Amino acid sequence: MSHVRHCNPASFASFEVQDYDLEATLNSGQAFRWQQQGRAWVGVVANRWVRLQADHRSIHAEAVEPALDWHWLTYYLQLDLPLEEVLRTFPQEEQMRTAVRACHGLRLLRQEPWECLASFILSSTKQIVQIRQIVSLLCERFGDPLRVLPGHPPAFSFPSSTRLATLRESDLRDCRMGFRAPYLLETSKRVADGQVDLAQLHLLPIESARRALMDLPGVGRKIADCVLLFACGFQAAFPVDIWVTKALHRLYFPRQQQSVSLKHLHRFAVNHFGPNAGYAQQYLFHYMRTKPLPST
DNA sequence: CTCCAGGCGCCTT
DNA sequence: AAGGCGCATGGA
């Protein structure tokens, strides 16, 4: 829960952690910019290049600029979140226990809303490797270059809504995002215009925040729930995609012949998984993707 | 080759 | 309200 920080005046810091599987967390399809380099992970958080490496007790961070304040990183990694308390709110049944045991230390990040929203607009009917590729192209072409440590490949900020709003649809299509290009362009314009204030969404009731997101083109229930969960801190938000649908059917409706409606799945989820349903969803999602049952 | 991917918008009943 | 379909692109 509490972590001890050992900082020096340069750009290193170590954070003591418990039950934090950095690899699973950075590689669980909630963020799309982390690159594995040996045992380390390189990414961009709050417009800063950062390199992370975990051992059994700690996460070690290395940035470019000397930093005494690492809140931007500890907040992103949610190092102060008491995971045990979250897990205690999960339903006490065997399926959930199995998923939690299989993905021990899996966490939710707290991402920047714009990057999260834009990335998930690009996610529809794409595999995670392809989402990564599209996001990477978008950043290379329209983000700002960042300082990196010597010997590392160039890194770029995630382009702002203001920047993307100035582009043509063809500029975005050239990043291989296909039919998602007009959605991203129009949403960029609306966010840049201030028609939606992403930074204030977390203050609203979840239903209002969800409605505001779903008003944006290319944003339906699933993508809205991803932003609510991964960026706005609504841990009850429960994104239902193809993997979670499969998991719910297999684990909780095994005798159902035909598919259970989306509406029914949402009702089941909020009733069954409780106030941290979104956290439970991440365990089911990761469990399903990485450790699928051998039979049926 | 075909099938499908962390869906959405629009069109039918 | 609920279900079906097209949409770009590229892994598997």
PDB file of C-alpha atoms (C1' of nucleotides) in Angstrom:
ATOM      1  CA  MET A   1       0.000   0.000   0.000  1.00  0.00           C
ATOM      2  CA  SER A   2       2.485   2.633   1.097  1.00  0.00           C
ATOM      3  CA  HIS A   3       5.663   2.751  -0.896  1.00  0.00           C
ATOM      4  CA  VAL A   4       9.038   4.087   0.025  1.00  0.00           C
ATOM      5  CA  ARG A   5      10.764   6.317  -2.461  1.00  0.00           C
ATOM      6  CA  HIS A   6      14.503   6.446  -2.938  1.00  0.00           C
ATOM      7  CA  CYS A   7      15.199   9.403  -5.158  1.00  0.00           C
ATOM      8  CA  ASN A   8      18.481  10.945  -6.145  1.00  0.00           C
ATOM      9  CA  PRO A   9      18.842  14.390  -7.731  1.00  0.00           C
ATOM     10  CA  ALA A  10      19.146  12.866 -11.172  1.00  0.00           C
ATOM     11  CA  SER A  11      16.453  11.064 -13.061  1.00  0.00           C
ATOM     12  CA  PHE A  12      16.153   7.793 -11.196  1.00  0.00           C
ATOM     13  CA  ALA A  13      13.578   6.683  -8.674  1.00  0.00           C
ATOM     14  CA  SER A  14      12.547   3.433  -7.059  1.00  0.00           C
ATOM     15  CA  PHE A  15       9.133   2.669  -5.684  1.00  0.00           C
ATOM     16  CA  GLU A  16       8.426  -0.167  -3.331  1.00  0.00           C
ATOM     17  CA  VAL A  17       5.332  -2.075  -4.440  1.00  0.00           C
ATOM     18  CA  GLN A  18       3.339  -5.129  -3.452  1.00  0.00           C
ATOM     19  CA  ASP A  19       1.247  -7.247  -5.793  1.00  0.00           C
ATOM     20  CA  TYR A  20       2.120  -5.209  -8.874  1.00  0.00           C
ATOM     21  CA  ASP A  21       2.736  -7.161 -12.080  1.00  0.00           C
ATOM     22  CA  LEU A  22       4.206  -4.417 -14.250  1.00  0.00           C
ATOM     23  CA  GLU A  23       4.475  -6.557 -17.377  1.00  0.00           C
ATOM     24  CA  ALA A  24       0.890  -7.786 -17.228  1.00  0.00           C
ATOM     25  CA  THR A  25      -0.357  -4.292 -16.492  1.00  0.00           C
ATOM     26  CA  LEU A  26       1.501  -2.565 -19.321  1.00  0.00           C
ATOM     27  CA  ASN A  27       0.710  -5.393 -21.711  1.00  0.00           C
ATOM     28  CA  SER A  28      -2.961  -5.955 -20.932  1.00  0.00           C
ATOM     29  CA  GLY A  29      -4.531  -3.933 -23.718  1.00  0.00           C
ATOM     30  CA  GLN A  30      -5.402  -0.861 -21.689  1.00  0.00           C
ATOM     31  CA  ALA A  31      -2.494   1.246 -23.018  1.00  0.00           C
ATOM     32  CA  PHE A  32      -0.890   0.911 -26.430  1.00  0.00           C
ATOM     33  CA  ARG A  33       2.450   2.701 -26.301  1.00  0.00           C
ATOM     34  CA  TRP A  34       4.677   0.585 -24.078  1.00  0.00           C
ATOM     35  CA  GLN A  35       7.623  -1.147 -25.691  1.00  0.00           C
ATOM     36  CA  GLN A  36       9.534  -3.958 -24.077  1.00  0.00           C
ATOM     37  CA  GLN A  37      13.321  -3.578 -24.176  1.00  0.00           C
ATOM     38  CA  GLY A  38      14.913  -6.542 -22.533  1.00  0.00           C
ATOM     39  CA  ARG A  39      13.573  -6.623 -18.994  1.00  0.00           C
ATOM     40  CA  ALA A  40      12.553  -2.973 -19.150  1.00  0.00           C
ATOM     41  CA  TRP A  41       9.550  -1.106 -20.509  1.00  0.00           C
ATOM     42  CA  VAL A  42       9.845   2.174 -22.359  1.00  0.00           C
ATOM     43  CA  GLY A  43       6.931   4.542 -22.797  1.00  0.00           C
ATOM     44  CA  VAL A  44       5.621   8.076 -22.581  1.00  0.00           C
ATOM     45  CA  VAL A  45       3.703   9.378 -19.584  1.00  0.00           C
ATOM     46  CA  ALA A  46       2.564  12.992 -19.262  1.00  0.00           C
ATOM     47  CA  ASN A  47       4.725  13.986 -22.225  1.00  0.00           C
ATOM     48  CA  ARG A  48       7.846  12.507 -20.643  1.00  0.00           C
ATOM     49  CA  TRP A  49       9.866   9.607 -21.913  1.00  0.00           C
ATOM     50  CA  VAL A  50      10.309   7.032 -19.166  1.00  0.00           C
ATOM     51  CA  ARG A  51      11.908   3.622 -18.728  1.00  0.00           C
ATOM     52  CA  LEU A  52      10.591   1.194 -16.128  1.00  0.00           C
ATOM     53  CA  GLN A  53      11.944  -2.011 -14.730  1.00  0.00           C
ATOM     54  CA  ALA A  54      10.442  -4.182 -12.042  1.00  0.00           C
ATOM     55  CA  ASP A  55      11.909  -6.646  -9.598  1.00  0.00           C
ATOM     56  CA  HIS A  56      10.123  -8.541  -6.879  1.00  0.00           C
ATOM     57  CA  ARG A  57       9.789  -5.619  -4.504  1.00  0.00           C
ATOM     58  CA  SER A  58      10.128  -2.448  -6.541  1.00  0.00           C
ATOM     59  CA  ILE A  59       9.561  -0.588  -9.737  1.00  0.00           C
ATOM     60  CA  HIS A  60      12.593   1.351 -10.885  1.00  0.00           C
ATOM     61  CA  ALA A  61      12.070   4.387 -13.096  1.00  0.00           C
ATOM     62  CA  GLU A  62      14.451   6.348 -15.249  1.00  0.00           C
ATOM     63  CA  ALA A  63      13.530   9.598 -16.945  1.00  0.00           C
ATOM     64  CA  VAL A  64      15.475  12.205 -18.890  1.00  0.00           C
ATOM     65  CA  GLU A  65      14.984  15.390 -16.918  1.00  0.00           C
ATOM     66  CA  PRO A  66      16.086  15.373 -13.291  1.00  0.00           C
ATOM     67  CA  ALA A  67      12.897  15.080 -11.315  1.00  0.00           C
ATOM     68  CA  LEU A  68      12.175  15.327  -7.628  1.00  0.00           C
ATOM     69  CA  ASP A  69       8.436  15.082  -8.100  1.00  0.00           C
ATOM     70  CA  TRP A  70       7.351  11.750  -9.546  1.00  0.00           C
ATOM     71  CA  HIS A  71       3.653  12.200  -8.994  1.00  0.00           C
ATOM     72  CA  TRP A  72       3.006  12.129 -12.755  1.00  0.00           C
ATOM     73  CA  LEU A  73       4.320   8.561 -12.757  1.00  0.00           C
ATOM     74  CA  THR A  74       2.975   7.254  -9.462  1.00  0.00           C
ATOM     75  CA  TYR A  75      -0.452   8.572 -10.421  1.00  0.00           C
ATOM     76  CA  TYR A  76      -0.299   6.915 -13.846  1.00  0.00           C
ATOM     77  CA  LEU A  77       0.771   3.611 -12.308  1.00  0.00           C
ATOM     78  CA  GLN A  78      -1.701   4.069  -9.437  1.00  0.00           C
ATOM     79  CA  LEU A  79       0.962   2.983  -6.959  1.00  0.00           C
ATOM     80  CA  ASP A  80      -1.089   4.139  -3.987  1.00  0.00           C
ATOM     81  CA  LEU A  81      -4.115   2.053  -4.870  1.00  0.00           C
ATOM     82  CA  PRO A  82      -4.776  -0.559  -2.189  1.00  0.00           C
ATOM     83  CA  LEU A  83      -5.304  -3.573  -4.430  1.00  0.00           C
ATOM     84  CA  GLU A  84      -6.274  -5.860  -1.567  1.00  0.00           C
ATOM     85  CA  GLU A  85      -9.213  -3.627  -0.730  1.00  0.00           C
ATOM     86  CA  VAL A  86     -10.391  -3.716  -4.337  1.00  0.00           C
ATOM     87  CA  LEU A  87     -10.080  -7.488  -4.530  1.00  0.00           C
ATOM     88  CA  ARG A  88     -12.091  -7.841  -1.328  1.00  0.00           C
ATOM     89  CA  THR A  89     -15.086  -6.269  -3.077  1.00  0.00           C
ATOM     90  CA  PHE A  90     -15.073  -8.953  -5.768  1.00  0.00           C
ATOM     91  CA  PRO A  91     -17.720 -11.669  -5.566  1.00  0.00           C
ATOM     92  CA  GLN A  92     -16.563 -14.654  -3.555  1.00  0.00           C
ATOM     93  CA  GLU A  93     -17.007 -17.314  -6.187  1.00  0.00           C
ATOM     94  CA  GLU A  94     -14.687 -19.756  -7.879  1.00  0.00           C
ATOM     95  CA  GLN A  95     -14.596 -18.234 -11.381  1.00  0.00           C
ATOM     96  CA  MET A  96     -13.531 -14.826 -10.121  1.00  0.00           C
ATOM     97  CA  ARG A  97     -11.017 -16.341  -7.723  1.00  0.00           C
ATOM     98  CA  THR A  98      -9.487 -18.303 -10.595  1.00  0.00           C
ATOM     99  CA  ALA A  99      -9.105 -15.206 -12.770  1.00  0.00           C
ATOM    100  CA  VAL A 100      -7.562 -13.202  -9.929  1.00  0.00           C
ATOM    101  CA  ARG A 101      -5.170 -16.008  -9.073  1.00  0.00           C
ATOM    102  CA  ALA A 102      -4.150 -16.394 -12.722  1.00  0.00           C
ATOM    103  CA  CYS A 103      -3.442 -12.667 -13.124  1.00  0.00           C
ATOM    104  CA  HIS A 104      -1.941 -11.891  -9.743  1.00  0.00           C
ATOM    105  CA  GLY A 105      -0.785  -8.282  -9.545  1.00  0.00           C
ATOM    106  CA  LEU A 106      -2.664  -7.020 -12.575  1.00  0.00           C
ATOM    107  CA  ARG A 107      -3.529  -3.335 -12.163  1.00  0.00           C
ATOM    108  CA  LEU A 108      -5.470  -0.559 -13.810  1.00  0.00           C
ATOM    109  CA  LEU A 109      -3.537   2.483 -14.993  1.00  0.00           C
ATOM    110  CA  ARG A 110      -4.809   6.055 -14.820  1.00  0.00           C
ATOM    111  CA  GLN A 111      -4.250   7.358 -18.326  1.00  0.00           C
ATOM    112  CA  GLU A 112      -4.657  10.795 -19.806  1.00  0.00           C
ATOM    113  CA  PRO A 113      -8.220  11.076 -21.087  1.00  0.00           C
ATOM    114  CA  TRP A 114      -7.437  12.376 -24.566  1.00  0.00           C
ATOM    115  CA  GLU A 115      -4.873   9.722 -25.416  1.00  0.00           C
ATOM    116  CA  CYS A 116      -7.185   7.059 -24.020  1.00  0.00           C
ATOM    117  CA  LEU A 117     -10.226   8.313 -25.925  1.00  0.00           C
ATOM    118  CA  ALA A 118      -8.385   8.723 -29.214  1.00  0.00           C
ATOM    119  CA  SER A 119      -6.664   5.352 -28.897  1.00  0.00           C
ATOM    120  CA  PHE A 120      -9.875   3.487 -28.230  1.00  0.00           C
ATOM    121  CA  ILE A 121     -11.651   5.221 -31.123  1.00  0.00           C
ATOM    122  CA  LEU A 122      -8.935   3.535 -33.180  1.00  0.00           C
ATOM    123  CA  SER A 123      -9.469   0.183 -31.481  1.00  0.00           C
ATOM    124  CA  SER A 124     -12.731  -0.977 -33.001  1.00  0.00           C
ATOM    125  CA  THR A 125     -12.421  -4.296 -34.869  1.00  0.00           C
ATOM    126  CA  LYS A 126      -8.657  -4.153 -34.604  1.00  0.00           C
ATOM    127  CA  GLN A 127      -6.263  -6.506 -32.908  1.00  0.00           C
ATOM    128  CA  ILE A 128      -4.122  -5.020 -30.168  1.00  0.00           C
ATOM    129  CA  VAL A 129      -0.943  -5.282 -32.262  1.00  0.00           C
ATOM    130  CA  GLN A 130      -2.612  -3.246 -34.984  1.00  0.00           C
ATOM    131  CA  ILE A 131      -3.898  -0.622 -32.570  1.00  0.00           C
ATOM    132  CA  ARG A 132      -0.325  -0.226 -31.360  1.00  0.00           C
ATOM    133  CA  GLN A 133       0.869   0.209 -34.926  1.00  0.00           C
ATOM    134  CA  ILE A 134      -1.716   2.865 -35.767  1.00  0.00           C
ATOM    135  CA  VAL A 135      -1.116   4.808 -32.538  1.00  0.00           C
ATOM    136  CA  SER A 136       2.623   4.633 -33.133  1.00  0.00           C
ATOM    137  CA  LEU A 137       2.282   6.071 -36.644  1.00  0.00           C
ATOM    138  CA  LEU A 138      -0.015   8.811 -35.381  1.00  0.00           C
ATOM    139  CA  CYS A 139       2.520   9.863 -32.736  1.00  0.00           C
ATOM    140  CA  GLU A 140       5.503   9.706 -35.071  1.00  0.00           C
ATOM    141  CA  ARG A 141       3.822  11.900 -37.647  1.00  0.00           C
ATOM    142  CA  PHE A 142       1.893  14.384 -35.533  1.00  0.00           C
ATOM    143  CA  GLY A 143       3.327  14.232 -32.020  1.00  0.00           C
ATOM    144  CA  ASP A 144       6.237  16.308 -30.756  1.00  0.00           C
ATOM    145  CA  PRO A 145       9.666  14.689 -30.453  1.00  0.00           C
ATOM    146  CA  LEU A 146      10.706  14.046 -26.864  1.00  0.00           C
ATOM    147  CA  ARG A 147      14.116  13.878 -25.246  1.00  0.00           C
ATOM    148  CA  VAL A 148      15.207  10.294 -24.709  1.00  0.00           C
ATOM    149  CA  LEU A 149      18.223   8.724 -23.053  1.00  0.00           C
ATOM    150  CA  PRO A 150      21.209   8.094 -25.325  1.00  0.00           C
ATOM    151  CA  GLY A 151      20.980   4.894 -27.303  1.00  0.00           C
ATOM    152  CA  HIS A 152      17.190   4.797 -27.425  1.00  0.00           C
ATOM    153  CA  PRO A 153      15.003   5.207 -30.522  1.00  0.00           C
ATOM    154  CA  PRO A 154      13.104   8.492 -30.949  1.00  0.00           C
ATOM    155  CA  ALA A 155       9.936   9.007 -28.941  1.00  0.00           C
ATOM    156  CA  PHE A 156       6.995  11.323 -29.458  1.00  0.00           C
ATOM    157  CA  SER A 157       4.180  12.834 -27.468  1.00  0.00           C
ATOM    158  CA  PHE A 158       0.643  11.769 -28.205  1.00  0.00           C
ATOM    159  CA  PRO A 159      -0.717  14.461 -30.556  1.00  0.00           C
ATOM    160  CA  SER A 160      -3.159  16.840 -28.906  1.00  0.00           C
ATOM    161  CA  SER A 161      -6.758  17.172 -30.018  1.00  0.00           C
ATOM    162  CA  THR A 162      -5.879  20.668 -31.204  1.00  0.00           C
ATOM    163  CA  ARG A 163      -3.148  19.295 -33.437  1.00  0.00           C
ATOM    164  CA  LEU A 164      -5.267  16.495 -34.884  1.00  0.00           C
ATOM    165  CA  ALA A 165      -8.147  18.899 -35.475  1.00  0.00           C
ATOM    166  CA  THR A 166      -6.004  20.769 -38.013  1.00  0.00           C
ATOM    167  CA  LEU A 167      -5.414  17.680 -40.158  1.00  0.00           C
ATOM    168  CA  ARG A 168      -7.239  16.378 -43.190  1.00  0.00           C
ATOM    169  CA  GLU A 169      -9.020  13.065 -43.117  1.00  0.00           C
ATOM    170  CA  SER A 170      -6.490  11.719 -45.605  1.00  0.00           C
ATOM    171  CA  ASP A 171      -3.629  12.521 -43.197  1.00  0.00           C
ATOM    172  CA  LEU A 172      -5.267  10.251 -40.665  1.00  0.00           C
ATOM    173  CA  ARG A 173      -6.141   7.558 -43.188  1.00  0.00           C
ATOM    174  CA  ASP A 174      -2.465   7.458 -44.095  1.00  0.00           C
ATOM    175  CA  CYS A 175      -1.886   6.157 -40.567  1.00  0.00           C
ATOM    176  CA  ARG A 176      -3.844   3.076 -41.627  1.00  0.00           C
ATOM    177  CA  MET A 177      -6.852   3.734 -39.449  1.00  0.00           C
ATOM    178  CA  GLY A 178      -9.315   3.235 -42.294  1.00  0.00           C
ATOM    179  CA  PHE A 179     -12.948   4.075 -41.595  1.00  0.00           C
ATOM    180  CA  ARG A 180     -12.039   5.319 -38.117  1.00  0.00           C
ATOM    181  CA  ALA A 181     -10.371   8.439 -39.575  1.00  0.00           C
ATOM    182  CA  PRO A 182     -13.498  10.620 -39.829  1.00  0.00           C
ATOM    183  CA  TYR A 183     -14.497   9.607 -36.303  1.00  0.00           C
ATOM    184  CA  LEU A 184     -11.145  10.626 -34.851  1.00  0.00           C
ATOM    185  CA  LEU A 185     -11.060  13.861 -36.850  1.00  0.00           C
ATOM    186  CA  GLU A 186     -14.529  14.996 -35.820  1.00  0.00           C
ATOM    187  CA  THR A 187     -13.987  14.009 -32.191  1.00  0.00           C
ATOM    188  CA  SER A 188     -10.661  15.899 -32.198  1.00  0.00           C
ATOM    189  CA  LYS A 189     -12.462  19.019 -33.400  1.00  0.00           C
ATOM    190  CA  ARG A 190     -15.138  18.750 -30.736  1.00  0.00           C
ATOM    191  CA  VAL A 191     -12.637  18.208 -27.946  1.00  0.00           C
ATOM    192  CA  ALA A 192     -10.413  21.008 -29.251  1.00  0.00           C
ATOM    193  CA  ASP A 193     -13.447  23.319 -29.402  1.00  0.00           C
ATOM    194  CA  GLY A 194     -14.243  22.560 -25.803  1.00  0.00           C
ATOM    195  CA  GLN A 195     -17.582  20.938 -26.623  1.00  0.00           C
ATOM    196  CA  VAL A 196     -16.499  18.249 -24.188  1.00  0.00           C
ATOM    197  CA  ASP A 197     -14.203  18.900 -21.245  1.00  0.00           C
ATOM    198  CA  LEU A 198     -12.479  15.572 -20.721  1.00  0.00           C
ATOM    199  CA  ALA A 199     -10.659  16.819 -17.630  1.00  0.00           C
ATOM    200  CA  GLN A 200     -13.959  17.463 -15.853  1.00  0.00           C
ATOM    201  CA  LEU A 201     -15.697  14.178 -16.652  1.00  0.00           C
ATOM    202  CA  HIS A 202     -14.546  12.545 -13.440  1.00  0.00           C
ATOM    203  CA  LEU A 203     -16.612  15.074 -11.469  1.00  0.00           C
ATOM    204  CA  LEU A 204     -19.883  13.994 -13.090  1.00  0.00           C
ATOM    205  CA  PRO A 205     -22.093  11.057 -12.205  1.00  0.00           C
ATOM    206  CA  ILE A 206     -20.976   8.113 -14.302  1.00  0.00           C
ATOM    207  CA  GLU A 207     -24.135   8.133 -16.403  1.00  0.00           C
ATOM    208  CA  SER A 208     -23.639  11.792 -17.353  1.00  0.00           C
ATOM    209  CA  ALA A 209     -19.976  11.277 -18.153  1.00  0.00           C
ATOM    210  CA  ARG A 210     -20.844   8.260 -20.290  1.00  0.00           C
ATOM    211  CA  ARG A 211     -23.525  10.188 -22.147  1.00  0.00           C
ATOM    212  CA  ALA A 212     -21.101  13.034 -22.885  1.00  0.00           C
ATOM    213  CA  LEU A 213     -18.588  10.579 -24.327  1.00  0.00           C
ATOM    214  CA  MET A 214     -21.177   8.675 -26.353  1.00  0.00           C
ATOM    215  CA  ASP A 215     -22.250  11.946 -27.976  1.00  0.00           C
ATOM    216  CA  LEU A 216     -18.889  11.941 -29.748  1.00  0.00           C
ATOM    217  CA  PRO A 217     -18.699  10.288 -33.161  1.00  0.00           C
ATOM    218  CA  GLY A 218     -17.091   6.857 -33.116  1.00  0.00           C
ATOM    219  CA  VAL A 219     -17.744   6.475 -29.397  1.00  0.00           C
ATOM    220  CA  GLY A 220     -20.339   3.907 -28.353  1.00  0.00           C
ATOM    221  CA  ARG A 221     -20.958   2.216 -25.050  1.00  0.00           C
ATOM    222  CA  LYS A 222     -17.825   0.078 -25.091  1.00  0.00           C
ATOM    223  CA  ILE A 223     -15.333   2.819 -25.926  1.00  0.00           C
ATOM    224  CA  ALA A 224     -17.027   5.237 -23.522  1.00  0.00           C
ATOM    225  CA  ASP A 225     -16.682   2.657 -20.746  1.00  0.00           C
ATOM    226  CA  CYS A 226     -12.991   2.198 -21.577  1.00  0.00           C
ATOM    227  CA  VAL A 227     -12.370   5.920 -21.137  1.00  0.00           C
ATOM    228  CA  LEU A 228     -14.443   6.036 -17.943  1.00  0.00           C
ATOM    229  CA  LEU A 229     -12.483   3.103 -16.527  1.00  0.00           C
ATOM    230  CA  PHE A 230      -8.943   3.646 -17.822  1.00  0.00           C
ATOM    231  CA  ALA A 231      -8.786   7.446 -17.657  1.00  0.00           C
ATOM    232  CA  CYS A 232     -11.554   8.888 -15.493  1.00  0.00           C
ATOM    233  CA  GLY A 233     -11.331   6.596 -12.503  1.00  0.00           C
ATOM    234  CA  PHE A 234     -14.847   5.163 -12.682  1.00  0.00           C
ATOM    235  CA  GLN A 235     -14.054   1.685 -11.420  1.00  0.00           C
ATOM    236  CA  ALA A 236     -17.639   0.554 -11.851  1.00  0.00           C
ATOM    237  CA  ALA A 237     -17.471   1.090 -15.630  1.00  0.00           C
ATOM    238  CA  PHE A 238     -17.520  -2.305 -17.327  1.00  0.00           C
ATOM    239  CA  PRO A 239     -16.436  -2.335 -20.978  1.00  0.00           C
ATOM    240  CA  VAL A 240     -17.961  -5.314 -22.772  1.00  0.00           C
ATOM    241  CA  ASP A 241     -16.029  -6.358 -25.876  1.00  0.00           C
ATOM    242  CA  ILE A 242     -15.756  -9.660 -27.676  1.00  0.00           C
ATOM    243  CA  TRP A 243     -13.311 -11.107 -25.099  1.00  0.00           C
ATOM    244  CA  VAL A 244     -15.373 -10.129 -22.088  1.00  0.00           C
ATOM    245  CA  THR A 245     -18.489 -11.425 -23.815  1.00  0.00           C
ATOM    246  CA  LYS A 246     -16.736 -14.755 -24.301  1.00  0.00           C
ATOM    247  CA  ALA A 247     -15.543 -14.777 -20.691  1.00  0.00           C
ATOM    248  CA  LEU A 248     -18.989 -14.006 -19.274  1.00  0.00           C
ATOM    249  CA  HIS A 249     -20.642 -16.659 -21.431  1.00  0.00           C
ATOM    250  CA  ARG A 250     -18.076 -19.287 -20.594  1.00  0.00           C
ATOM    251  CA  LEU A 251     -17.813 -18.568 -16.887  1.00  0.00           C
ATOM    252  CA  TYR A 252     -21.313 -17.444 -15.956  1.00  0.00           C
ATOM    253  CA  PHE A 253     -23.751 -18.571 -18.678  1.00  0.00           C
ATOM    254  CA  PRO A 254     -22.251 -21.901 -19.781  1.00  0.00           C
ATOM    255  CA  ARG A 255     -25.613 -23.542 -20.418  1.00  0.00           C
ATOM    256  CA  GLN A 256     -26.987 -20.676 -22.493  1.00  0.00           C
ATOM    257  CA  GLN A 257     -27.347 -21.806 -26.098  1.00  0.00           C
ATOM    258  CA  GLN A 258     -27.743 -18.436 -27.772  1.00  0.00           C
ATOM    259  CA  SER A 259     -25.858 -15.286 -26.928  1.00  0.00           C
ATOM    260  CA  VAL A 260     -26.974 -13.191 -23.989  1.00  0.00           C
ATOM    261  CA  SER A 261     -27.880  -9.657 -25.005  1.00  0.00           C
ATOM    262  CA  LEU A 262     -25.450  -6.828 -24.324  1.00  0.00           C
ATOM    263  CA  LYS A 263     -28.000  -5.126 -22.121  1.00  0.00           C
ATOM    264  CA  HIS A 264     -28.361  -8.269 -20.041  1.00  0.00           C
ATOM    265  CA  LEU A 265     -24.591  -8.647 -19.739  1.00  0.00           C
ATOM    266  CA  HIS A 266     -24.266  -5.090 -18.436  1.00  0.00           C
ATOM    267  CA  ARG A 267     -27.045  -5.652 -15.914  1.00  0.00           C
ATOM    268  CA  PHE A 268     -25.433  -8.885 -14.772  1.00  0.00           C
ATOM    269  CA  ALA A 269     -22.000  -7.254 -14.505  1.00  0.00           C
ATOM    270  CA  VAL A 270     -22.992  -4.334 -12.313  1.00  0.00           C
ATOM    271  CA  ASN A 271     -25.068  -6.595 -10.060  1.00  0.00           C
ATOM    272  CA  HIS A 272     -22.556  -9.392  -9.817  1.00  0.00           C
ATOM    273  CA  PHE A 273     -19.179  -7.657  -9.699  1.00  0.00           C
ATOM    274  CA  GLY A 274     -20.079  -4.621  -7.625  1.00  0.00           C
ATOM    275  CA  PRO A 275     -18.415  -1.208  -7.191  1.00  0.00           C
ATOM    276  CA  ASN A 276     -15.121  -2.294  -8.787  1.00  0.00           C
ATOM    277  CA  ALA A 277     -16.698  -4.166 -11.676  1.00  0.00           C
ATOM    278  CA  GLY A 278     -14.265  -2.532 -14.072  1.00  0.00           C
ATOM    279  CA  TYR A 279     -11.311  -3.925 -12.186  1.00  0.00           C
ATOM    280  CA  ALA A 280     -12.934  -7.353 -12.300  1.00  0.00           C
ATOM    281  CA  GLN A 281     -13.428  -6.885 -16.037  1.00  0.00           C
ATOM    282  CA  GLN A 282      -9.711  -6.334 -16.511  1.00  0.00           C
ATOM    283  CA  TYR A 283      -8.962  -9.605 -14.759  1.00  0.00           C
ATOM    284  CA  LEU A 284     -11.485 -11.464 -16.886  1.00  0.00           C
ATOM    285  CA  PHE A 285     -10.179  -9.835 -20.061  1.00  0.00           C
ATOM    286  CA  HIS A 286      -6.546 -10.595 -19.327  1.00  0.00           C
ATOM    287  CA  TYR A 287      -7.347 -14.076 -18.062  1.00  0.00           C
ATOM    288  CA  MET A 288      -9.268 -14.842 -21.228  1.00  0.00           C
ATOM    289  CA  ARG A 289      -6.579 -13.456 -23.539  1.00  0.00           C
ATOM    290  CA  THR A 290      -3.574 -15.049 -21.895  1.00  0.00           C
ATOM    291  CA  LYS A 291      -4.891 -18.194 -20.248  1.00  0.00           C
ATOM    292  CA  PRO A 292      -7.820 -19.515 -22.229  1.00  0.00           C
ATOM    293  CA  LEU A 293      -9.291 -22.776 -21.011  1.00  0.00           C
ATOM    294  CA  PRO A 294      -8.023 -25.763 -23.009  1.00  0.00           C
ATOM    295  CA  SER A 295     -11.426 -27.282 -23.722  1.00  0.00           C
ATOM    296  CA  THR A 296     -14.797 -26.022 -25.007  1.00  0.00           C
TER     297      THR A 296
ATOM    298  C1'  DC B   1      -7.826 -18.399 -49.833  1.00  0.00           C
ATOM    299  C1'  DT B   2     -11.258 -17.268 -45.639  1.00  0.00           C
ATOM    300  C1'  DC B   3     -12.112 -15.619 -41.120  1.00  0.00           C
ATOM    301  C1'  DC B   4     -11.962 -12.213 -37.739  1.00  0.00           C
ATOM    302  C1'  DA B   5     -10.189  -8.409 -34.806  1.00  0.00           C
ATOM    303  C1'  DG B   6     -10.841  -4.694 -27.105  1.00  0.00           C
ATOM    304  C1'  DG B   7     -17.313  -1.541 -32.332  1.00  0.00           C
ATOM    305  C1'  DC B   8     -19.949   1.957 -34.273  1.00  0.00           C
ATOM    306  C1'  DG B   9     -23.573   4.054 -37.041  1.00  0.00           C
ATOM    307  C1'  DC B  10     -27.290   3.334 -39.695  1.00  0.00           C
ATOM    308  C1'  DC B  11     -30.782   0.713 -41.492  1.00  0.00           C
ATOM    309  C1'  DT B  12     -34.417  -2.487 -41.065  1.00  0.00           C
ATOM    310  C1'  DT B  13     -38.274  -5.012 -38.310  1.00  0.00           C
TER     311       DT B  13
ATOM    312  C1'  DA C   1     -36.254  -1.810 -28.602  1.00  0.00           C
ATOM    313  C1'  DA C   2     -33.657  -5.174 -30.952  1.00  0.00           C
ATOM    314  C1'  DG C   3     -31.084  -7.274 -34.562  1.00  0.00           C
ATOM    315  C1'  DG C   4     -28.308  -7.158 -39.119  1.00  0.00           C
ATOM    316  C1'  DC C   5     -24.878  -5.157 -41.988  1.00  0.00           C
ATOM    317  C1'  DG C   6     -20.965  -2.449 -43.974  1.00  0.00           C
ATOM    318  C1'  DC C   7     -16.935  -0.437 -42.885  1.00  0.00           C
ATOM    319  C1'  DA C   8     -10.603  -0.454 -43.837  1.00  0.00           C
ATOM    320  C1'  DT C   9      -6.818  -2.968 -42.812  1.00  0.00           C
ATOM    321  C1'  DG C  10      -4.020  -6.752 -41.868  1.00  0.00           C
ATOM    322  C1'  DG C  11      -2.964 -10.915 -38.695  1.00  0.00           C
ATOM    323  C1'  DA C  12      -3.878 -15.794 -38.217  1.00  0.00           C
TER     324       DA C  12
END
